[in-house]
Short mmCIF file of C-alpha atoms and ligand atoms in Angstrom, two decimals:
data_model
loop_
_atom_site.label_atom_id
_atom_site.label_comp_id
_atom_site.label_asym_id
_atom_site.label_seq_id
_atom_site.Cartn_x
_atom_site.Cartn_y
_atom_site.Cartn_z
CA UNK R 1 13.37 -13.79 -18.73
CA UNK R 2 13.91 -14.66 -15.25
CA UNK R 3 11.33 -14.31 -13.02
CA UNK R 4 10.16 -15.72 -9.29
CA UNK R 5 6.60 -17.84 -9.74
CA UNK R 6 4.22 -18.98 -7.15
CA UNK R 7 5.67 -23.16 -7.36
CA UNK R 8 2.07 -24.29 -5.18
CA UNK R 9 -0.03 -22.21 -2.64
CA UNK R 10 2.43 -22.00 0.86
CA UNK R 11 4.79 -20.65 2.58
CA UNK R 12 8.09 -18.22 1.61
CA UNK R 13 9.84 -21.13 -0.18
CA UNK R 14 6.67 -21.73 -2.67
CA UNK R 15 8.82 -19.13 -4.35
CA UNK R 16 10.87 -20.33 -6.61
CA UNK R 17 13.00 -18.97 -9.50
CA UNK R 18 11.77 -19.76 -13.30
CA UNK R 19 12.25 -19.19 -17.20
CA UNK R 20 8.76 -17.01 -18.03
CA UNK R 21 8.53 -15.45 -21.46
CA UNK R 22 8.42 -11.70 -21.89
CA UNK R 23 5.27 -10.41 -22.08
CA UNK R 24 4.19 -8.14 -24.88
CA UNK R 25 2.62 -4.88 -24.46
CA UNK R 26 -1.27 -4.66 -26.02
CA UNK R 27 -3.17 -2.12 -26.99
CA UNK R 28 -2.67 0.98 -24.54
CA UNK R 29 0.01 -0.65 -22.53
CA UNK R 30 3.80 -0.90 -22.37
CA UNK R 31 6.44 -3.09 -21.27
CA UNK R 32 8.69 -1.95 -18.42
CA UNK R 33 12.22 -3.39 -18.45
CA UNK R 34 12.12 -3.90 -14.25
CA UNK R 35 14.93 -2.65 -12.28
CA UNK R 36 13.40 -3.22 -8.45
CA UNK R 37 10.18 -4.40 -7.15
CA UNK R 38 8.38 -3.56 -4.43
CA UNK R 39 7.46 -6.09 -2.02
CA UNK R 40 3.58 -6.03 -0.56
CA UNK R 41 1.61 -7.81 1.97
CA UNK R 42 -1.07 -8.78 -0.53
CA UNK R 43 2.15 -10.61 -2.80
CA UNK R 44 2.35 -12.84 0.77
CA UNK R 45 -1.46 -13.27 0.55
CA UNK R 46 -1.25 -14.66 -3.52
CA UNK R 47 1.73 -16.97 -2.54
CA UNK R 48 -0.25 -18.57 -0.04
CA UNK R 49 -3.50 -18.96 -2.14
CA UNK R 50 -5.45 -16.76 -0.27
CA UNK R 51 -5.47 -13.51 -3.31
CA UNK R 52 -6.01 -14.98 -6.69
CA UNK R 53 -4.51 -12.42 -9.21
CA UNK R 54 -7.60 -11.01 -11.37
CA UNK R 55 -8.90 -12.53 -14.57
CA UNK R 56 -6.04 -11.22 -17.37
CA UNK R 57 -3.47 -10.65 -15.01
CA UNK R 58 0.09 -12.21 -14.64
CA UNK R 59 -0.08 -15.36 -12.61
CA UNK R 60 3.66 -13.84 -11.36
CA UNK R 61 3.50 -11.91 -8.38
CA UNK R 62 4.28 -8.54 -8.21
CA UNK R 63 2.13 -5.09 -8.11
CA UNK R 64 4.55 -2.13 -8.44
CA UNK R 65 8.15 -2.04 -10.09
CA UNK R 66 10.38 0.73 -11.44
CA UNK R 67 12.57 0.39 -14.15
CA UNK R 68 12.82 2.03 -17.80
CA UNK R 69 10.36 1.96 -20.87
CA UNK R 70 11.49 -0.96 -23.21
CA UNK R 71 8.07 -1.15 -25.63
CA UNK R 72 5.48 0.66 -26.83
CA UNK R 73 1.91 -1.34 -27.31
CA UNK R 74 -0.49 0.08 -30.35
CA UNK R 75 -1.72 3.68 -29.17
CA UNK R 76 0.40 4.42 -26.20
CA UNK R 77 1.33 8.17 -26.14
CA UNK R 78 2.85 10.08 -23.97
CA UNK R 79 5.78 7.56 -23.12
CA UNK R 80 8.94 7.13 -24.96
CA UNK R 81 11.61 3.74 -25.05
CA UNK R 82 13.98 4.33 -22.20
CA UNK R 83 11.72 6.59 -20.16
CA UNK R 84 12.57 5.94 -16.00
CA UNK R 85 8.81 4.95 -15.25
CA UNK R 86 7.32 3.56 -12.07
CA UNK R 87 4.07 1.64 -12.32
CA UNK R 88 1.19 -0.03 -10.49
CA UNK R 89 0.97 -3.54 -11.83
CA UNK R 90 -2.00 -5.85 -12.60
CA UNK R 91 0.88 -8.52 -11.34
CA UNK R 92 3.85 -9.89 -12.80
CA UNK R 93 6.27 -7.77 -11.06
CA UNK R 94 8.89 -10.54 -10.05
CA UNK R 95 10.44 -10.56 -13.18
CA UNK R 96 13.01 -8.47 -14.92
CA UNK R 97 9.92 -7.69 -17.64
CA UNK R 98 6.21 -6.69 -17.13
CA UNK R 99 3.23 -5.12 -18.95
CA UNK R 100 0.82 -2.56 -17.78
CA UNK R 101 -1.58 0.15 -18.61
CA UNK R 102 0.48 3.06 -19.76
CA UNK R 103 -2.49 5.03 -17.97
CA UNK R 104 -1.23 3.19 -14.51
CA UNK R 105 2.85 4.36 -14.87
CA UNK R 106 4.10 7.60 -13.47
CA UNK R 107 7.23 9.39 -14.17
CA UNK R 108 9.89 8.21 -11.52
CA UNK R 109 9.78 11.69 -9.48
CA UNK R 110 12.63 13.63 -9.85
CA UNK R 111 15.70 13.59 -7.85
CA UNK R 112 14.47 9.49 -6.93
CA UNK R 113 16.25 6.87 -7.20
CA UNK R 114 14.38 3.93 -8.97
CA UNK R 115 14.92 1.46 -5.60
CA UNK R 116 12.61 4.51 -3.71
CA UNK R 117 9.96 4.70 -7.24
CA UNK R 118 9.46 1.08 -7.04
CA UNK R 119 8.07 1.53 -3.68
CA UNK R 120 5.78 4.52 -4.68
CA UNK R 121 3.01 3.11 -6.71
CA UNK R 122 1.04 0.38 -4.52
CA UNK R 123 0.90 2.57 -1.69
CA UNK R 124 0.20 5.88 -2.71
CA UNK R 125 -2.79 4.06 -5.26
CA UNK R 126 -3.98 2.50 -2.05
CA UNK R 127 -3.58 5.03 0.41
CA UNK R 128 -4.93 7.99 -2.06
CA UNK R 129 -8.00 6.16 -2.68
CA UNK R 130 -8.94 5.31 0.76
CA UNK R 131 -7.62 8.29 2.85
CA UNK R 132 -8.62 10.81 0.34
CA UNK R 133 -11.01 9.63 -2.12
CA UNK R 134 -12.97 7.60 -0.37
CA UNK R 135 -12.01 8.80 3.24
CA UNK R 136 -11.77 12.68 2.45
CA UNK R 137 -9.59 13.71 4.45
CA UNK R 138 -9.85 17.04 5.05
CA UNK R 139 -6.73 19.49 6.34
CA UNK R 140 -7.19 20.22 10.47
CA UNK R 141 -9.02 16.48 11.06
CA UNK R 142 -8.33 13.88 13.45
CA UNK R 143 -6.73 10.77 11.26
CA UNK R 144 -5.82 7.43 12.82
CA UNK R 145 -3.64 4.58 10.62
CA UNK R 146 -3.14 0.98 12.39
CA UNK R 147 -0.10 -0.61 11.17
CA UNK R 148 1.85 2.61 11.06
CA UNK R 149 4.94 1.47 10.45
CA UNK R 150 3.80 -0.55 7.64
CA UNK R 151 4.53 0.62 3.80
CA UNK R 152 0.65 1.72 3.89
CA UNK R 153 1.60 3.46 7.11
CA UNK R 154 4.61 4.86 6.68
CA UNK R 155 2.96 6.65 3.61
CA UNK R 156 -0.57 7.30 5.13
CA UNK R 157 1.27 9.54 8.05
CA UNK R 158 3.49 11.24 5.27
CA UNK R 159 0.12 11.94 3.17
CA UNK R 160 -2.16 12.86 5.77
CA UNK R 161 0.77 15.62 7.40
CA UNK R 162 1.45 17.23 4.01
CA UNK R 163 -2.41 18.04 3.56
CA UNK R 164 -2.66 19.18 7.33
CA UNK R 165 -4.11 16.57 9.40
CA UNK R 166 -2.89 15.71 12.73
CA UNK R 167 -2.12 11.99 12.33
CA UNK R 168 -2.44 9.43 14.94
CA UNK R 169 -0.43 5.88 14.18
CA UNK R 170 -0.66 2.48 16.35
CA UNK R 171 2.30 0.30 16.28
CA UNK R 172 3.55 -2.91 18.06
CA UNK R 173 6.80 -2.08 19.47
CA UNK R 174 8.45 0.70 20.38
CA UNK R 175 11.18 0.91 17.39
CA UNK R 176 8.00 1.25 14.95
CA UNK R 177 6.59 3.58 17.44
CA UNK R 178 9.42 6.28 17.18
CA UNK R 179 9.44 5.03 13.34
CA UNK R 180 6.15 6.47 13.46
CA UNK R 181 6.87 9.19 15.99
CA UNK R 182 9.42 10.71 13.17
CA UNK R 183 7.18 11.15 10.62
CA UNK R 184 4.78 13.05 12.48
CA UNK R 185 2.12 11.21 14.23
CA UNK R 186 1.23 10.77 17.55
CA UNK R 187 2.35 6.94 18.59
CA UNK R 188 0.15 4.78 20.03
CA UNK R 189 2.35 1.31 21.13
CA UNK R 190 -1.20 -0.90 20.90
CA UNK R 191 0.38 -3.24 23.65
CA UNK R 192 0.61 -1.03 25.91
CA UNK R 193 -2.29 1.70 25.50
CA UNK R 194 -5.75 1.64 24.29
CA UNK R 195 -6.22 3.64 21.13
CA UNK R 196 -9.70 4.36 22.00
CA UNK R 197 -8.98 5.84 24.96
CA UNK R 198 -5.76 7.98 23.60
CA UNK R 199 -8.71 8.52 20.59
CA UNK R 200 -11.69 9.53 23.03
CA UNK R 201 -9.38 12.01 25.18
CA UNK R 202 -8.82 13.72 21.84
CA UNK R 203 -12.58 14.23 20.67
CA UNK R 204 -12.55 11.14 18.36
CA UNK R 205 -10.77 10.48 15.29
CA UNK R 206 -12.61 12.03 12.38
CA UNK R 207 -10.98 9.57 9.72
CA UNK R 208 -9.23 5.85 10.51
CA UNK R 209 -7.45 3.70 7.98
CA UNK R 210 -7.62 0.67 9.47
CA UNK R 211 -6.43 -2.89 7.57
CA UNK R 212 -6.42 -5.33 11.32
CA UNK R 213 -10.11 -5.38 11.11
CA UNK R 214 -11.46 -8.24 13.82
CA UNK R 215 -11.65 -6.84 17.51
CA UNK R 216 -10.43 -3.57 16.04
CA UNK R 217 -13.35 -2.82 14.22
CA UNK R 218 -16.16 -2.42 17.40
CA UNK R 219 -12.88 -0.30 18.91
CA UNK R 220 -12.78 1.62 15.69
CA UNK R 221 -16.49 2.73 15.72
CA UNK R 222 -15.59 3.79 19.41
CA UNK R 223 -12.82 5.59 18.97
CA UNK R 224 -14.00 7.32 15.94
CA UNK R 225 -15.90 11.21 16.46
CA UNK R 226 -19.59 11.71 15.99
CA UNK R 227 -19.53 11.80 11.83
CA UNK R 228 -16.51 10.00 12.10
CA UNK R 229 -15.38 7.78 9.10
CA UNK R 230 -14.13 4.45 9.21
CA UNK R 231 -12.21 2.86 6.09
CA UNK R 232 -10.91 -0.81 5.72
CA UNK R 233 -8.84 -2.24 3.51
CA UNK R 234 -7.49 -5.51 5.18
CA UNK R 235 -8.63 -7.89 7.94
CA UNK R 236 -5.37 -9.35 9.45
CA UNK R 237 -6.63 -10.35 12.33
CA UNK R 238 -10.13 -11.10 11.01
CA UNK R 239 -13.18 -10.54 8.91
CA UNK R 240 -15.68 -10.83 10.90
CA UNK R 241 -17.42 -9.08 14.12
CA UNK R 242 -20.16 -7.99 16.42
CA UNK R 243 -21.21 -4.14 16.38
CA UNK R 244 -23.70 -2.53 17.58
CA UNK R 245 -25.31 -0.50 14.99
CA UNK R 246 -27.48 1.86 16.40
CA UNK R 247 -24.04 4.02 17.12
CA UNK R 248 -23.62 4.18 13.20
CA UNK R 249 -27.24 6.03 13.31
CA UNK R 250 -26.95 7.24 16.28
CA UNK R 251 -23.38 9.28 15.67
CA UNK R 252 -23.62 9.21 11.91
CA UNK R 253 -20.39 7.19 11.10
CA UNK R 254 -19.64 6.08 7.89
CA UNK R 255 -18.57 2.32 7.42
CA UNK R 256 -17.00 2.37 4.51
CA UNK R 257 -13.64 0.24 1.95
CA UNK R 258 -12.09 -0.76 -1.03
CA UNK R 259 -9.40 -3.47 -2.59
CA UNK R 260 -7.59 -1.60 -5.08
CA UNK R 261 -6.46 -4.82 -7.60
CA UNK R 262 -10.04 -5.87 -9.25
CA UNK R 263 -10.74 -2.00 -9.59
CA UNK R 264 -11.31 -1.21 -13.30
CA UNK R 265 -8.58 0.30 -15.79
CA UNK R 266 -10.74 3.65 -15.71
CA UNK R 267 -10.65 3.85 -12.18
CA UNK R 268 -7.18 2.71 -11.57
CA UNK R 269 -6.19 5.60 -14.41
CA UNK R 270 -8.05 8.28 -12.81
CA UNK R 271 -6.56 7.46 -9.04
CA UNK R 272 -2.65 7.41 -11.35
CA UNK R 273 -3.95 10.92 -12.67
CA UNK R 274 -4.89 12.62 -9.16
CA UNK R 275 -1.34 11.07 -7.79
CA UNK R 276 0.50 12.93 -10.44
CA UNK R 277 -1.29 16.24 -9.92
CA UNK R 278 -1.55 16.21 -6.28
CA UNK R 279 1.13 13.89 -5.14
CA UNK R 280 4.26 14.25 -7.26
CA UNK R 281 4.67 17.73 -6.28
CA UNK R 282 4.79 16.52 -2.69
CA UNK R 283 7.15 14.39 -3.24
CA UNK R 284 9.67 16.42 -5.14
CA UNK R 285 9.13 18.77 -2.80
CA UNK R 286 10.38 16.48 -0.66
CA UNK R 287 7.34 16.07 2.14
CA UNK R 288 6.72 12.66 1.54
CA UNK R 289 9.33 9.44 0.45
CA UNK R 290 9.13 6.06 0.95
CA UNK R 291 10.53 4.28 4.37
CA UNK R 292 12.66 1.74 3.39
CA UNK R 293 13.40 -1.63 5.13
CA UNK R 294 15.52 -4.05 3.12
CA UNK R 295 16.62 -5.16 -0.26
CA UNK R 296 17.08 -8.86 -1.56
CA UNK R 297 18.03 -9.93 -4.61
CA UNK R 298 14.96 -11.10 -7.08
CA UNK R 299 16.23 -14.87 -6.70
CA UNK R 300 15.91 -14.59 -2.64
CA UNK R 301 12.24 -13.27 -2.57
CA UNK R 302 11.33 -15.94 -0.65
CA UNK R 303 13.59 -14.15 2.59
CA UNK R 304 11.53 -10.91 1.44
CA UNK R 305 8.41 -12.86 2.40
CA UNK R 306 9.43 -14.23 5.62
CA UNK R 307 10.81 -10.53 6.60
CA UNK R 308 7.13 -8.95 5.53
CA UNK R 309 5.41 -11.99 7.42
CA UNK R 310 7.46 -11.76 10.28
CA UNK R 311 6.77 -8.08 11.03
CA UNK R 312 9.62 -7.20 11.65
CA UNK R 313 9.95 -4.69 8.97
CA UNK R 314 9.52 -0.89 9.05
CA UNK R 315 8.36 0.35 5.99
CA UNK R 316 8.90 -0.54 2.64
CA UNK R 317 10.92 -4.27 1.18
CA UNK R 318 12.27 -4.16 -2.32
CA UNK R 319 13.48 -6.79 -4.72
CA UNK R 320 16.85 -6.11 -7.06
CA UNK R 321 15.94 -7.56 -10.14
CA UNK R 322 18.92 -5.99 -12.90
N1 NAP Y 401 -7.23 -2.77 0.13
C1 NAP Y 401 -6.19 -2.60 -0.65
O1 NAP Y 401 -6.34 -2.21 -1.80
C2 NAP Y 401 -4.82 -2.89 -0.15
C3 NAP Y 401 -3.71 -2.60 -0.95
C4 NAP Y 401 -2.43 -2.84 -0.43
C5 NAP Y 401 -2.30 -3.37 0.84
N2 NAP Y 401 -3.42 -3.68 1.56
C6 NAP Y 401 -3.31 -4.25 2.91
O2 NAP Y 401 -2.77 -3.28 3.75
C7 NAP Y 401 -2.01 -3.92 4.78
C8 NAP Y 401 -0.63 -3.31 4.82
O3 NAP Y 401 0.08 -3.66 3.66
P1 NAP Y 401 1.66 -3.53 3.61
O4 NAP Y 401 2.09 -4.02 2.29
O5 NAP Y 401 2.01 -2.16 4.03
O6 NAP Y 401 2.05 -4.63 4.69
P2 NAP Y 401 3.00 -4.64 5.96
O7 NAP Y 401 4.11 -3.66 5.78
O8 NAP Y 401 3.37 -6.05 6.21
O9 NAP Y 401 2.02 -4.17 7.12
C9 NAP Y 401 1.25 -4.95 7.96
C10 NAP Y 401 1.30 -4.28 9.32
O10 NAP Y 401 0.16 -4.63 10.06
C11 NAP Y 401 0.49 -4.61 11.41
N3 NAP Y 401 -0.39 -5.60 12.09
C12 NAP Y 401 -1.32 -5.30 12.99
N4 NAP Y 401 -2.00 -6.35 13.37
C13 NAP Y 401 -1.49 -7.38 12.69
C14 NAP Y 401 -1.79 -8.75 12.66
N5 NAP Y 401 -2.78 -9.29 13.40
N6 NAP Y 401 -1.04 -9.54 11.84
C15 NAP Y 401 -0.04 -9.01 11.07
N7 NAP Y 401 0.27 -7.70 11.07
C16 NAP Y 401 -0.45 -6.90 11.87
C17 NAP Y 401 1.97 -4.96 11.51
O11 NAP Y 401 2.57 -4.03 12.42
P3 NAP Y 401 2.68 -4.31 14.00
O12 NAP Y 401 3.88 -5.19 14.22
O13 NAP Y 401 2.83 -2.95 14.55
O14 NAP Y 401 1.42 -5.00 14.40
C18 NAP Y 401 2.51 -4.64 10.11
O15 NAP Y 401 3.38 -3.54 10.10
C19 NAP Y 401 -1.97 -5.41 4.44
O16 NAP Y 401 -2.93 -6.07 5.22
C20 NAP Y 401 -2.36 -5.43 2.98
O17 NAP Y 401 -2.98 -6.66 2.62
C21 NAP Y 401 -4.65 -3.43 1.10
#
């Protein structure tokens, strides 16, 4: 099959296009014949040897795809060969064939076109787990997402609307700012205000999604309200910082993240199961789709990368791979 493969640890052009055999489908998994792939800031992270895929996994990137059923492995029920099927992916994704758990696909929802699916599953496993899971977000609360216009952002607001918060979004330009602005948070341009003022003269945010990490986190525990929660799941700017912890105790904030990609099979299952009880309606009810950006062809992933890297994307990139 064709597929794009990580040449050496670098930039974009460590991309390149290669022959990969097919994978086969083993026990509880099936093969998905890939149509589109979604394009994620972690994929930039493996290309440049900074994200190892897990033990198991593809070496391919590539963590979401939609496309149609093309094999069964032993014990799979529940899916049928041609089934439209979106899926997370352990990796492998940049390819016109990958395996996965059968527990990790979802039904492409209806009315979607398989370019949109493909950008579903990363996202909505991320952002479910952290914002609701692990976050609870709770209808009537205060919730604050940095990178809003990102693909995590652009479905955080979407999320966080449809089960009543009132959602707060920072940005770094004004375009991504009425990007966010549409979708029904309050925009915070982060060059020109101070979210933990905007944050403070609001009571505090009860919840923040945050994936800059780095100055933002001392901000964070600022801005946040007095049993505030605070949820990380990237460090762009940096991993490391100085707080001062008595505020933790002091306001009883909870400090608190998660990486979705080593998480077990079980617990990546159970996360697929809550997004098709509680999500999938919300989606064919139309109250939450995925932003899109730009398309490239599979072959030009490379310009995918430098688009993501140069952040000057709003919402979601996808890859046409048939
Ligand atoms: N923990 C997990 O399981 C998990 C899963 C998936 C993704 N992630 C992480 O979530 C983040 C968003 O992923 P994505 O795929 O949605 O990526 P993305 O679309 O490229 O989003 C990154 C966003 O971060 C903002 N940003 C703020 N400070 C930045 C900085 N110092 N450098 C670069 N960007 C900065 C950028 O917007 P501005 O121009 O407005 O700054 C950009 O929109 C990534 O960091 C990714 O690694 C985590």
């Amino acid at each position: 099959m064709r597929a794009m493969h990580i040449a050496a640890p670098g930039g974009p052009e460590a991309l390149q296009p290669t022959d990969w055999p097919v994978p086969e489908p083993g026990a509880g998994q099936i093969l998905i014949r890939i149509a589109w792939a979604g394009v994620n800031r972690p994929d930039a992270l493996q290309r440049a040897g900074a994200y190892d895929p897990p033990p198991g996994a593809s070496p391919l990137p590539g963590l979401e795809a939609a496309g149609h059923v093309a094999a069964l492995g032993p014990g799979v029920t529940g899916w049928e060969l041609g089934d439209p099927v979106c899926a997370l992916l352990p990796g492998g994704g940049y390819a016109e064939y990958a395996v996965t758990s059968a527990a990790h696909a979802l039904p492409v929802p209806q009315g979607m076109a398989l370019r949109e699916a493909a950008c579903l599953p990363e996202t909505l496993f991320t952002v479910w787990s952290n914002v609701v899971t692990r976050g609870g977000l709770r209808a009537g609360e205060r919730f604050l997402v940095h990178g809003g216009s990102s693909g995590i952002g652009t479905t955080a607001i979407q999320l966080a609307r449809a089960l009543g918060a009132r959602v707060f979004a920072t940005a770094g330009s004004p375009a991504k700012c009425a990007a966010c602005a549409e979708l029904g948070a309050t925009a915070i341009n982060y060059r020109e205000e101070d979210f933990v003022e905007v944050l403070r003269a609001e009571d505090g945010a009860d919840l923040i999604l945050d994936m800059v990490g780095g100055s933002y986190i001392p901000r964070n525990l600022r801005a946040l309200a007095d049993d505030g929660r605070l949820v990380m799941i990237a460090f762009l700017e940096g991993r490391t910082a100085e707080v001062n912890f008595a505020q933790i105790m002091a306001r009883r904030l909870t400090v608190t993240g998660s990486t979705l990609r080593p998480q077990s099979e079980l617990a990546k299952a159970r996360i697929a199961a809550d997004l098709r009880t509680q999500v999938w309606p919300l989606i064919e009810a139309g109250r939450l789709s995925p932003v899109m950006d730009s398309e490239f062809p599979l072959d030009r992933a490379a310009e995918a990368h430098a688009r993501m890297e140069s952040s000057g994307h709003i919402g979601k990139i996808v890859l046409k791979v048939a």
